[in-house]
Amino acid sequence: MPLIHVDHNRRRFLGSAAMTVASAHLCLFSSANAETTQPETTKKEQPMTTAVAIHEETTQLADTAAIRPFKAQVPETELTELRRRINNTKWPDRETVTNTSQGVQLATTQALARYWGSEYDWRKCEAKLNALPQFITEIDGLDIHFIHVRSKHENALPLIVTHGWPGSIVEQMKIIEPLTNPTAHDGSASDAFDVVIPSMPGYGYSGKPTTAGWDVDHIARAWVVLMKRLGYSKFVAQGGDWGALVTEHMGVLAPPELLGIHTNMPGIFPNDIDKAAFSGAPAPSGLSADEMIAYERLQFVYQKGIAYGFQMGLRPQTLYGIADSPVGLAGYFLDHDARSYEMISRVFAGGSEGLTRDDVLDNITITWLTNTGISGARLYWENWGKLGYFNAKGVNIPVAVSVFPDELYPAPKSWAEQAFPKLIHYNRLPKGGHFAAFEQPKLLSEELRAGFRSLRSATESTAD
């Protein structure tokens, strides 16, 4: 039987206790504990009676660690205003070429706008969100919004999943049910996960940082705090895009609670190879066929595919247009990578594959309604020059890798083995691209089950 053990009754008690703390502000700490634990910035400077001081300090501690229920509720006036702005878009001229070399094509954007401004229904997405257990908790002075779904199966493995840009928790909603309820999706009870999906700082319903400092390192550390606050003493992590960087950085930090990680955009390029691709140099000699394909694809990304990355990395505040115009935001989000854009353009031309029109617009609309276009963009600025995106980071804990063919680059196994000395799973999938959880939830869910299976029997975990 699996060695991972989670006491569900105990976890339910902990969840109930957290809600009680949030609503009743119970004073659960002694005055000595409050004095030694409370951050200096929250202590009261004015003298007060001992009883009042204890109550004041312990209430602040309880509030900081509280886990508060959350529901998305958008006023109808905001949706009316959104449609008005869409339908009053000032359009540019059509591109002067018949391909995508000048960017997102006018026909695609106008097809998106016609549907968005007349037929699209945000309330469907809002209902799906609100059918899930959502919460907010404060970490390092910032509200963090997250979905937390516990499996009905005993011994479920706790998993934290991180989205990327241009993204949100909407991306990962499709994998929740297959992961938490695997017996209904061609899996076994022993493959079950408890799933935690946070909105990154500055994204969706999480708080927007008002000072600098929320970089990948900070987010990685905050996620460890979040999982421990939820009562998990052992857990695993997964991510793609920025989520992959956050997840890999959690692996670099290697907290004792983290059993292993899974990534669908692995940082595997040796530093010299990564630098050569960035410079536009010819491929180094001696590369295998798989390594050559990966090198050429990465070089294309650097030369043609990440204009947005340079803009947001250097001058994110300049992007006022994506905060003022919904179609401006949509156009910017569609221009992430060539293969994703080709799929999305086919969807808005009437095709059906991977994502639907509503999928695409759910993700854009949550960003519009929360006005997080620019606060999310600052993540690039926060990390500019601090770490590479696609290079090996030095992760020495167990790592599982899934390679989707239409990802920015197909990671060769040779470089994955070199980048991750404890590679426990590597698989190349037949279809899917950059937004794997969004496009291919069944395949990604199966990959997570397979990728983490060995860790379930290798380590005992108890939520406390």
CSV table of C-alpha atoms in Angstrom, one decimal, residues 54-416:
chain,number,residue,atom,x,y,z
A,54,ILE,CA,-1.6,40.6,23.6
A,55,HIS,CA,-4.9,40.8,21.9
A,56,GLU,CA,-3.7,43.3,19.3
A,57,GLU,CA,-0.5,41.3,18.4
A,58,THR,CA,-2.1,37.9,18.3
A,59,THR,CA,-5.0,39.1,16.2
A,60,GLN,CA,-2.5,40.5,13.7
A,61,LEU,CA,-0.7,37.2,13.6
A,62,ALA,CA,-3.9,35.3,13.1
A,63,ASP,CA,-5.0,37.6,10.3
A,64,THR,CA,-1.7,37.3,8.5
A,65,ALA,CA,-1.9,33.5,8.4
A,66,ALA,CA,-5.7,33.3,7.8
A,67,ILE,CA,-7.1,31.5,4.8
A,68,ARG,CA,-10.2,33.3,3.6
A,69,PRO,CA,-12.8,31.9,1.3
A,70,PHE,CA,-13.1,33.7,-2.1
A,71,LYS,CA,-15.7,34.0,-4.9
A,72,ALA,CA,-15.3,35.9,-8.1
A,73,GLN,CA,-18.1,38.4,-8.5
A,74,VAL,CA,-18.0,40.8,-11.5
A,75,PRO,CA,-20.6,43.6,-11.6
A,76,GLU,CA,-22.7,43.5,-14.7
A,77,THR,CA,-21.7,47.2,-15.4
A,78,GLU,CA,-18.1,46.0,-15.9
A,79,LEU,CA,-19.1,43.5,-18.5
A,80,THR,CA,-21.2,46.1,-20.3
A,81,GLU,CA,-18.3,48.4,-20.4
A,82,LEU,CA,-16.0,45.7,-21.7
A,83,ARG,CA,-18.4,45.0,-24.6
A,84,ARG,CA,-18.7,48.7,-25.3
A,85,ARG,CA,-14.9,49.1,-25.5
A,86,ILE,CA,-14.6,46.0,-27.7
A,87,ASN,CA,-17.2,47.2,-30.1
A,88,ASN,CA,-15.7,50.7,-30.3
A,89,THR,CA,-12.2,49.6,-31.1
A,90,LYS,CA,-10.2,51.9,-33.4
A,91,TRP,CA,-8.7,49.4,-35.9
A,92,PRO,CA,-5.3,49.8,-37.7
A,93,ASP,CA,-4.8,49.0,-41.3
A,94,ARG,CA,-4.4,45.5,-42.5
A,95,GLU,CA,-0.8,44.1,-42.5
A,96,THR,CA,1.0,44.5,-45.8
A,97,VAL,CA,2.0,40.8,-46.0
A,98,THR,CA,0.0,37.6,-46.2
A,99,ASN,CA,1.9,35.8,-43.4
A,100,THR,CA,2.4,36.5,-39.7
A,101,SER,CA,5.8,38.2,-40.0
A,102,GLN,CA,4.3,41.5,-38.9
A,103,GLY,CA,2.5,40.1,-35.9
A,104,VAL,CA,-1.1,39.1,-35.1
A,105,GLN,CA,-3.2,39.5,-38.2
A,106,LEU,CA,-6.1,41.9,-38.5
A,107,ALA,CA,-8.6,39.2,-39.6
A,108,THR,CA,-7.9,37.0,-36.6
A,109,THR,CA,-8.2,39.9,-34.1
A,110,GLN,CA,-11.4,41.2,-35.7
A,111,ALA,CA,-12.9,37.6,-35.6
A,112,LEU,CA,-12.0,37.5,-31.9
A,113,ALA,CA,-13.5,40.9,-31.3
A,114,ARG,CA,-16.8,40.1,-33.0
A,115,TYR,CA,-17.3,37.0,-30.9
A,116,TRP,CA,-16.0,38.7,-27.7
A,117,GLY,CA,-18.2,41.7,-28.1
A,118,SER,CA,-21.4,39.9,-28.9
A,119,GLU,CA,-21.6,36.2,-28.0
A,120,TYR,CA,-19.0,35.5,-25.4
A,121,ASP,CA,-20.3,35.0,-21.8
A,122,TRP,CA,-17.9,35.6,-18.9
A,123,ARG,CA,-20.5,34.3,-16.5
A,124,LYS,CA,-19.9,30.7,-17.6
A,125,CYS,CA,-16.2,31.0,-16.7
A,126,GLU,CA,-17.1,32.7,-13.4
A,127,ALA,CA,-19.5,29.9,-12.5
A,128,LYS,CA,-16.7,27.3,-13.2
A,129,LEU,CA,-14.3,29.2,-11.0
A,130,ASN,CA,-16.9,29.6,-8.2
A,131,ALA,CA,-17.7,25.9,-8.3
A,132,LEU,CA,-14.1,25.3,-7.1
A,133,PRO,CA,-12.9,26.0,-3.6
A,134,GLN,CA,-11.0,29.3,-3.8
A,135,PHE,CA,-9.1,31.1,-1.1
A,136,ILE,CA,-6.9,34.1,-0.3
A,137,THR,CA,-4.1,34.2,2.2
A,138,GLU,CA,-1.5,36.8,2.9
A,139,ILE,CA,2.2,36.0,2.3
A,140,ASP,CA,4.9,38.6,2.9
A,141,GLY,CA,2.3,41.4,2.9
A,142,LEU,CA,0.6,40.4,-0.3
A,143,ASP,CA,-2.7,38.6,-0.9
A,144,ILE,CA,-2.3,35.3,-2.7
A,145,HIS,CA,-5.4,33.8,-4.4
A,146,PHE,CA,-5.5,30.1,-5.0
A,147,ILE,CA,-7.7,27.2,-5.8
A,148,HIS,CA,-7.4,24.2,-3.4
A,149,VAL,CA,-9.2,21.0,-4.3
A,150,ARG,CA,-8.7,17.9,-2.0
A,151,SER,CA,-9.1,14.5,-3.5
A,152,LYS,CA,-11.7,12.1,-2.0
A,153,HIS,CA,-9.1,9.4,-2.1
A,154,GLU,CA,-6.9,8.6,0.8
A,155,ASN,CA,-3.1,9.2,0.5
A,156,ALA,CA,-3.5,11.8,-2.2
A,157,LEU,CA,-0.2,13.4,-3.2
A,158,PRO,CA,-0.2,17.2,-2.6
A,159,LEU,CA,0.7,19.1,-5.8
A,160,ILE,CA,1.1,22.9,-6.4
A,161,VAL,CA,0.7,23.9,-10.1
A,162,THR,CA,1.9,27.3,-11.4
A,163,HIS,CA,0.7,29.1,-14.5
A,164,GLY,CA,2.7,31.4,-16.8
A,165,TRP,CA,2.3,34.4,-19.1
A,166,PRO,CA,0.0,35.3,-20.8
A,167,GLY,CA,-1.9,33.2,-18.4
A,168,SER,CA,-3.9,32.6,-15.3
A,169,ILE,CA,-5.4,29.9,-13.2
A,170,VAL,CA,-7.9,29.5,-16.0
A,171,GLU,CA,-5.2,27.5,-17.8
A,172,GLN,CA,-5.0,24.7,-15.1
A,173,MET,CA,-8.7,24.3,-14.4
A,174,LYS,CA,-9.1,21.4,-16.8
A,175,ILE,CA,-6.6,19.2,-15.0
A,176,ILE,CA,-8.1,19.5,-11.6
A,177,GLU,CA,-10.8,16.8,-12.0
A,178,PRO,CA,-8.5,14.2,-13.7
A,179,LEU,CA,-5.9,14.7,-10.9
A,180,THR,CA,-8.1,14.7,-7.9
A,181,ASN,CA,-10.5,12.1,-9.2
A,182,PRO,CA,-8.4,9.7,-11.3
A,183,THR,CA,-10.7,6.8,-11.0
A,184,ALA,CA,-13.2,8.7,-13.2
A,185,HIS,CA,-10.5,9.4,-15.8
A,186,ASP,CA,-8.8,6.1,-16.6
A,187,GLY,CA,-6.6,6.2,-13.5
A,188,SER,CA,-6.4,4.5,-10.1
A,189,ALA,CA,-7.0,5.8,-6.6
A,190,SER,CA,-3.3,5.5,-5.9
A,191,ASP,CA,-2.7,8.2,-8.5
A,192,ALA,CA,-4.8,10.9,-6.8
A,193,PHE,CA,-3.5,14.4,-6.0
A,194,ASP,CA,-4.6,17.2,-3.8
A,195,VAL,CA,-4.3,20.2,-6.1
A,196,VAL,CA,-3.3,23.7,-5.2
A,197,ILE,CA,-3.3,26.3,-8.1
A,198,PRO,CA,-2.2,29.9,-7.0
A,199,SER,CA,-2.5,33.0,-9.0
A,200,MET,CA,1.0,34.5,-9.3
A,201,PRO,CA,1.6,37.9,-7.7
A,202,GLY,CA,0.1,40.6,-10.0
A,203,TYR,CA,-2.0,38.1,-11.8
A,204,GLY,CA,-5.8,37.4,-11.6
A,205,TYR,CA,-7.2,37.7,-8.1
A,206,SER,CA,-3.9,37.8,-6.3
A,207,GLY,CA,-2.6,41.1,-5.0
A,208,LYS,CA,-0.6,43.5,-7.1
A,209,PRO,CA,2.8,44.2,-5.7
A,210,THR,CA,3.3,47.9,-4.9
A,211,THR,CA,7.0,47.7,-4.4
A,212,ALA,CA,9.7,45.8,-6.3
A,213,GLY,CA,10.9,42.4,-5.2
A,214,TRP,CA,8.4,39.7,-6.3
A,215,ASP,CA,10.7,37.8,-8.6
A,216,VAL,CA,10.9,34.1,-9.3
A,217,ASP,CA,13.0,33.4,-6.1
A,218,HIS,CA,10.4,35.3,-4.0
A,219,ILE,CA,7.5,33.4,-5.6
A,220,ALA,CA,9.2,30.0,-5.2
A,221,ARG,CA,9.7,30.7,-1.4
A,222,ALA,CA,6.1,31.9,-1.1
A,223,TRP,CA,4.8,28.7,-2.6
A,224,VAL,CA,6.6,26.7,0.1
A,225,VAL,CA,5.0,28.9,2.7
A,226,LEU,CA,1.6,28.4,1.1
A,227,MET,CA,1.9,24.6,1.0
A,228,LYS,CA,3.1,24.4,4.6
A,229,ARG,CA,0.3,26.7,5.7
A,230,LEU,CA,-2.2,24.3,4.1
A,231,GLY,CA,-0.8,21.6,6.3
A,232,TYR,CA,1.4,19.7,3.8
A,233,SER,CA,4.7,18.5,5.1
A,234,LYS,CA,5.6,16.8,1.8
A,235,PHE,CA,4.5,17.9,-1.7
A,236,VAL,CA,5.4,18.1,-5.4
A,237,ALA,CA,5.3,21.0,-7.8
A,238,GLN,CA,4.5,21.5,-11.5
A,239,GLY,CA,4.7,24.3,-14.0
A,240,GLY,CA,5.0,25.5,-17.6
A,241,ASP,CA,6.2,28.9,-18.9
A,242,TRP,CA,6.9,31.2,-15.9
A,243,GLY,CA,5.4,28.4,-13.9
A,244,ALA,CA,8.3,26.2,-15.1
A,245,LEU,CA,10.8,28.7,-13.9
A,246,VAL,CA,9.1,29.1,-10.5
A,247,THR,CA,8.9,25.3,-10.2
A,248,GLU,CA,12.6,24.8,-11.2
A,249,HIS,CA,13.6,27.5,-8.8
A,250,MET,CA,11.8,25.6,-6.0
A,251,GLY,CA,13.9,22.7,-7.1
A,252,VAL,CA,17.1,24.8,-6.8
A,253,LEU,CA,16.0,25.9,-3.3
A,254,ALA,CA,15.3,22.2,-2.5
A,255,PRO,CA,13.2,22.7,0.7
A,256,PRO,CA,12.9,19.5,2.6
A,257,GLU,CA,9.2,19.4,2.0
A,258,LEU,CA,9.5,19.3,-1.8
A,259,LEU,CA,9.7,15.7,-3.0
A,260,GLY,CA,10.2,16.5,-6.7
A,261,ILE,CA,9.0,18.6,-9.6
A,262,HIS,CA,7.5,18.2,-13.1
A,263,THR,CA,7.9,20.6,-16.0
A,264,ASN,CA,6.6,20.8,-19.5
A,265,MET,CA,9.0,23.6,-20.4
A,266,PRO,CA,12.3,22.3,-19.0
A,267,GLY,CA,15.4,24.5,-18.7
A,268,ILE,CA,17.8,22.1,-20.2
A,269,PHE,CA,20.2,24.1,-22.5
A,270,PRO,CA,23.9,24.1,-21.4
A,271,ASN,CA,24.9,27.7,-20.8
A,272,ASP,CA,27.2,27.9,-23.8
A,273,ILE,CA,24.6,26.5,-26.1
A,274,ASP,CA,22.0,28.9,-24.8
A,275,LYS,CA,24.3,31.9,-25.3
A,276,ALA,CA,25.1,30.8,-28.8
A,277,ALA,CA,21.5,30.6,-29.7
A,278,PHE,CA,20.8,34.0,-28.3
A,279,SER,CA,23.7,35.5,-30.2
A,280,GLY,CA,22.4,34.1,-33.5
A,281,ALA,CA,25.6,32.1,-34.0
A,282,PRO,CA,25.5,28.9,-36.2
A,283,ALA,CA,24.9,25.7,-34.3
A,284,PRO,CA,28.0,24.3,-32.5
A,285,SER,CA,29.5,21.2,-34.0
A,286,GLY,CA,28.8,17.8,-32.6
A,287,LEU,CA,25.1,18.2,-31.8
A,288,SER,CA,22.8,15.2,-32.2
A,289,ALA,CA,19.8,15.4,-34.5
A,290,ASP,CA,17.5,16.1,-31.5
A,291,GLU,CA,19.9,18.7,-30.1
A,292,MET,CA,20.1,20.4,-33.5
A,293,ILE,CA,16.3,20.8,-33.7
A,294,ALA,CA,16.1,22.2,-30.2
A,295,TYR,CA,18.9,24.6,-31.0
A,296,GLU,CA,17.3,25.9,-34.2
A,297,ARG,CA,13.9,26.3,-32.5
A,298,LEU,CA,15.4,28.2,-29.5
A,299,GLN,CA,17.3,30.4,-31.9
A,300,PHE,CA,14.1,31.2,-33.7
A,301,VAL,CA,12.5,32.1,-30.4
A,302,TYR,CA,15.3,34.5,-29.5
A,303,GLN,CA,15.4,36.1,-32.9
A,304,LYS,CA,11.7,36.2,-33.8
A,305,GLY,CA,9.5,35.1,-31.0
A,306,ILE,CA,10.0,37.1,-27.8
A,307,ALA,CA,9.6,40.8,-28.7
A,308,TYR,CA,7.1,40.9,-25.8
A,309,GLY,CA,9.7,39.6,-23.5
A,310,PHE,CA,12.1,42.4,-24.2
A,311,GLN,CA,9.3,45.0,-23.9
A,312,MET,CA,8.1,43.8,-20.6
A,313,GLY,CA,11.6,43.0,-19.3
A,314,LEU,CA,12.8,46.5,-20.0
A,315,ARG,CA,9.7,48.9,-20.0
A,316,PRO,CA,6.5,47.2,-18.7
A,317,GLN,CA,4.9,50.4,-17.5
A,318,THR,CA,4.9,51.8,-21.1
A,319,LEU,CA,2.2,49.3,-22.1
A,320,TYR,CA,-0.7,51.5,-21.2
A,321,GLY,CA,-2.6,50.3,-24.3
A,322,ILE,CA,-3.1,46.8,-22.9
A,323,ALA,CA,-4.7,48.3,-19.8
A,324,ASP,CA,-7.0,50.7,-21.7
A,325,SER,CA,-8.0,48.6,-24.7
A,326,PRO,CA,-9.4,45.0,-24.4
A,327,VAL,CA,-8.5,44.3,-28.0
A,328,GLY,CA,-5.1,45.7,-27.4
A,329,LEU,CA,-4.7,43.3,-24.6
A,330,ALA,CA,-6.0,40.4,-26.7
A,331,GLY,CA,-3.7,41.1,-29.5
A,332,TYR,CA,-0.7,41.3,-27.2
A,333,PHE,CA,-1.7,38.0,-25.5
A,334,LEU,CA,-2.1,36.2,-28.8
A,335,ASP,CA,1.4,37.0,-29.9
A,336,HIS,CA,3.2,34.6,-27.5
A,337,ASP,CA,4.6,32.0,-29.8
A,338,ALA,CA,4.2,31.0,-33.4
A,339,ARG,CA,2.7,27.6,-33.0
A,340,SER,CA,0.2,28.7,-30.3
A,341,TYR,CA,-0.9,31.6,-32.5
A,342,GLU,CA,-1.4,29.4,-35.5
A,343,MET,CA,-3.7,27.2,-33.5
A,344,ILE,CA,-5.6,30.1,-32.0
A,345,SER,CA,-6.1,31.7,-35.4
A,346,ARG,CA,-7.5,28.5,-36.8
A,347,VAL,CA,-9.9,28.3,-33.9
A,348,PHE,CA,-11.3,31.8,-34.6
A,349,ALA,CA,-11.5,30.9,-38.3
A,350,GLY,CA,-13.9,28.1,-37.3
A,351,GLY,CA,-11.6,25.2,-36.5
A,352,SER,CA,-11.8,23.1,-33.4
A,353,GLU,CA,-8.5,21.9,-31.8
A,354,GLY,CA,-6.9,22.2,-28.5
A,355,LEU,CA,-8.4,25.4,-27.2
A,356,THR,CA,-11.8,26.8,-27.9
A,357,ARG,CA,-12.8,30.4,-28.5
A,358,ASP,CA,-14.1,30.6,-25.0
A,359,ASP,CA,-10.9,29.1,-23.6
A,360,VAL,CA,-8.8,31.9,-25.2
A,361,LEU,CA,-11.2,34.6,-24.1
A,362,ASP,CA,-11.6,33.3,-20.5
A,363,ASN,CA,-7.9,33.8,-20.1
A,364,ILE,CA,-7.9,37.2,-21.6
A,365,THR,CA,-11.0,38.4,-19.8
A,366,ILE,CA,-9.9,37.5,-16.3
A,367,THR,CA,-6.8,39.7,-17.0
A,368,TRP,CA,-9.0,42.5,-18.3
A,369,LEU,CA,-11.5,42.4,-15.4
A,370,THR,CA,-8.7,42.3,-12.8
A,371,ASN,CA,-6.7,45.0,-14.6
A,372,THR,CA,-3.5,42.9,-14.3
A,373,GLY,CA,-2.1,43.3,-17.7
A,374,ILE,CA,0.7,45.6,-16.5
A,375,SER,CA,1.1,44.2,-13.0
A,376,GLY,CA,1.6,40.8,-14.6
A,377,ALA,CA,4.0,42.2,-17.2
A,378,ARG,CA,6.3,43.4,-14.4
A,379,LEU,CA,7.3,39.8,-13.7
A,380,TYR,CA,9.6,40.0,-16.7
A,381,TRP,CA,11.1,43.3,-15.4
A,382,GLU,CA,11.6,41.7,-11.9
A,383,ASN,CA,13.7,38.9,-13.4
A,384,TRP,CA,15.5,40.7,-16.1
A,385,GLY,CA,19.2,39.8,-16.0
A,386,LYS,CA,18.7,37.6,-12.9
A,387,LEU,CA,18.3,34.2,-14.4
A,388,GLY,CA,18.0,32.6,-17.8
A,389,TYR,CA,14.8,31.3,-19.2
A,390,PHE,CA,15.7,28.1,-21.0
A,391,ASN,CA,19.2,27.2,-19.6
A,392,ALA,CA,19.9,24.5,-16.9
A,393,LYS,CA,19.5,25.9,-13.4
A,394,GLY,CA,21.1,23.3,-11.2
A,395,VAL,CA,18.2,21.3,-10.0
A,396,ASN,CA,19.3,18.3,-8.0
A,397,ILE,CA,16.1,16.9,-6.7
A,398,PRO,CA,13.9,14.4,-8.6
A,399,VAL,CA,12.5,15.9,-11.9
A,400,ALA,CA,9.9,14.6,-14.4
A,401,VAL,CA,9.9,16.1,-17.9
A,402,SER,CA,7.1,15.9,-20.5
A,403,VAL,CA,8.0,17.1,-24.0
A,404,PHE,CA,5.1,18.4,-26.1
A,405,PRO,CA,6.0,18.7,-29.8
A,406,ASP,CA,4.7,22.2,-30.3
A,407,GLU,CA,6.4,23.7,-27.3
A,408,LEU,CA,8.9,26.5,-27.9
A,409,TYR,CA,11.5,23.7,-28.3
A,410,PRO,CA,11.5,19.9,-28.0
A,411,ALA,CA,13.8,19.2,-25.1
A,412,PRO,CA,16.3,16.4,-26.0
A,413,LYS,CA,16.7,13.6,-23.5
A,414,SER,CA,20.4,14.0,-23.6
A,415,TRP,CA,20.3,17.6,-22.3
A,416,ALA,CA,17.5,16.7,-19.8
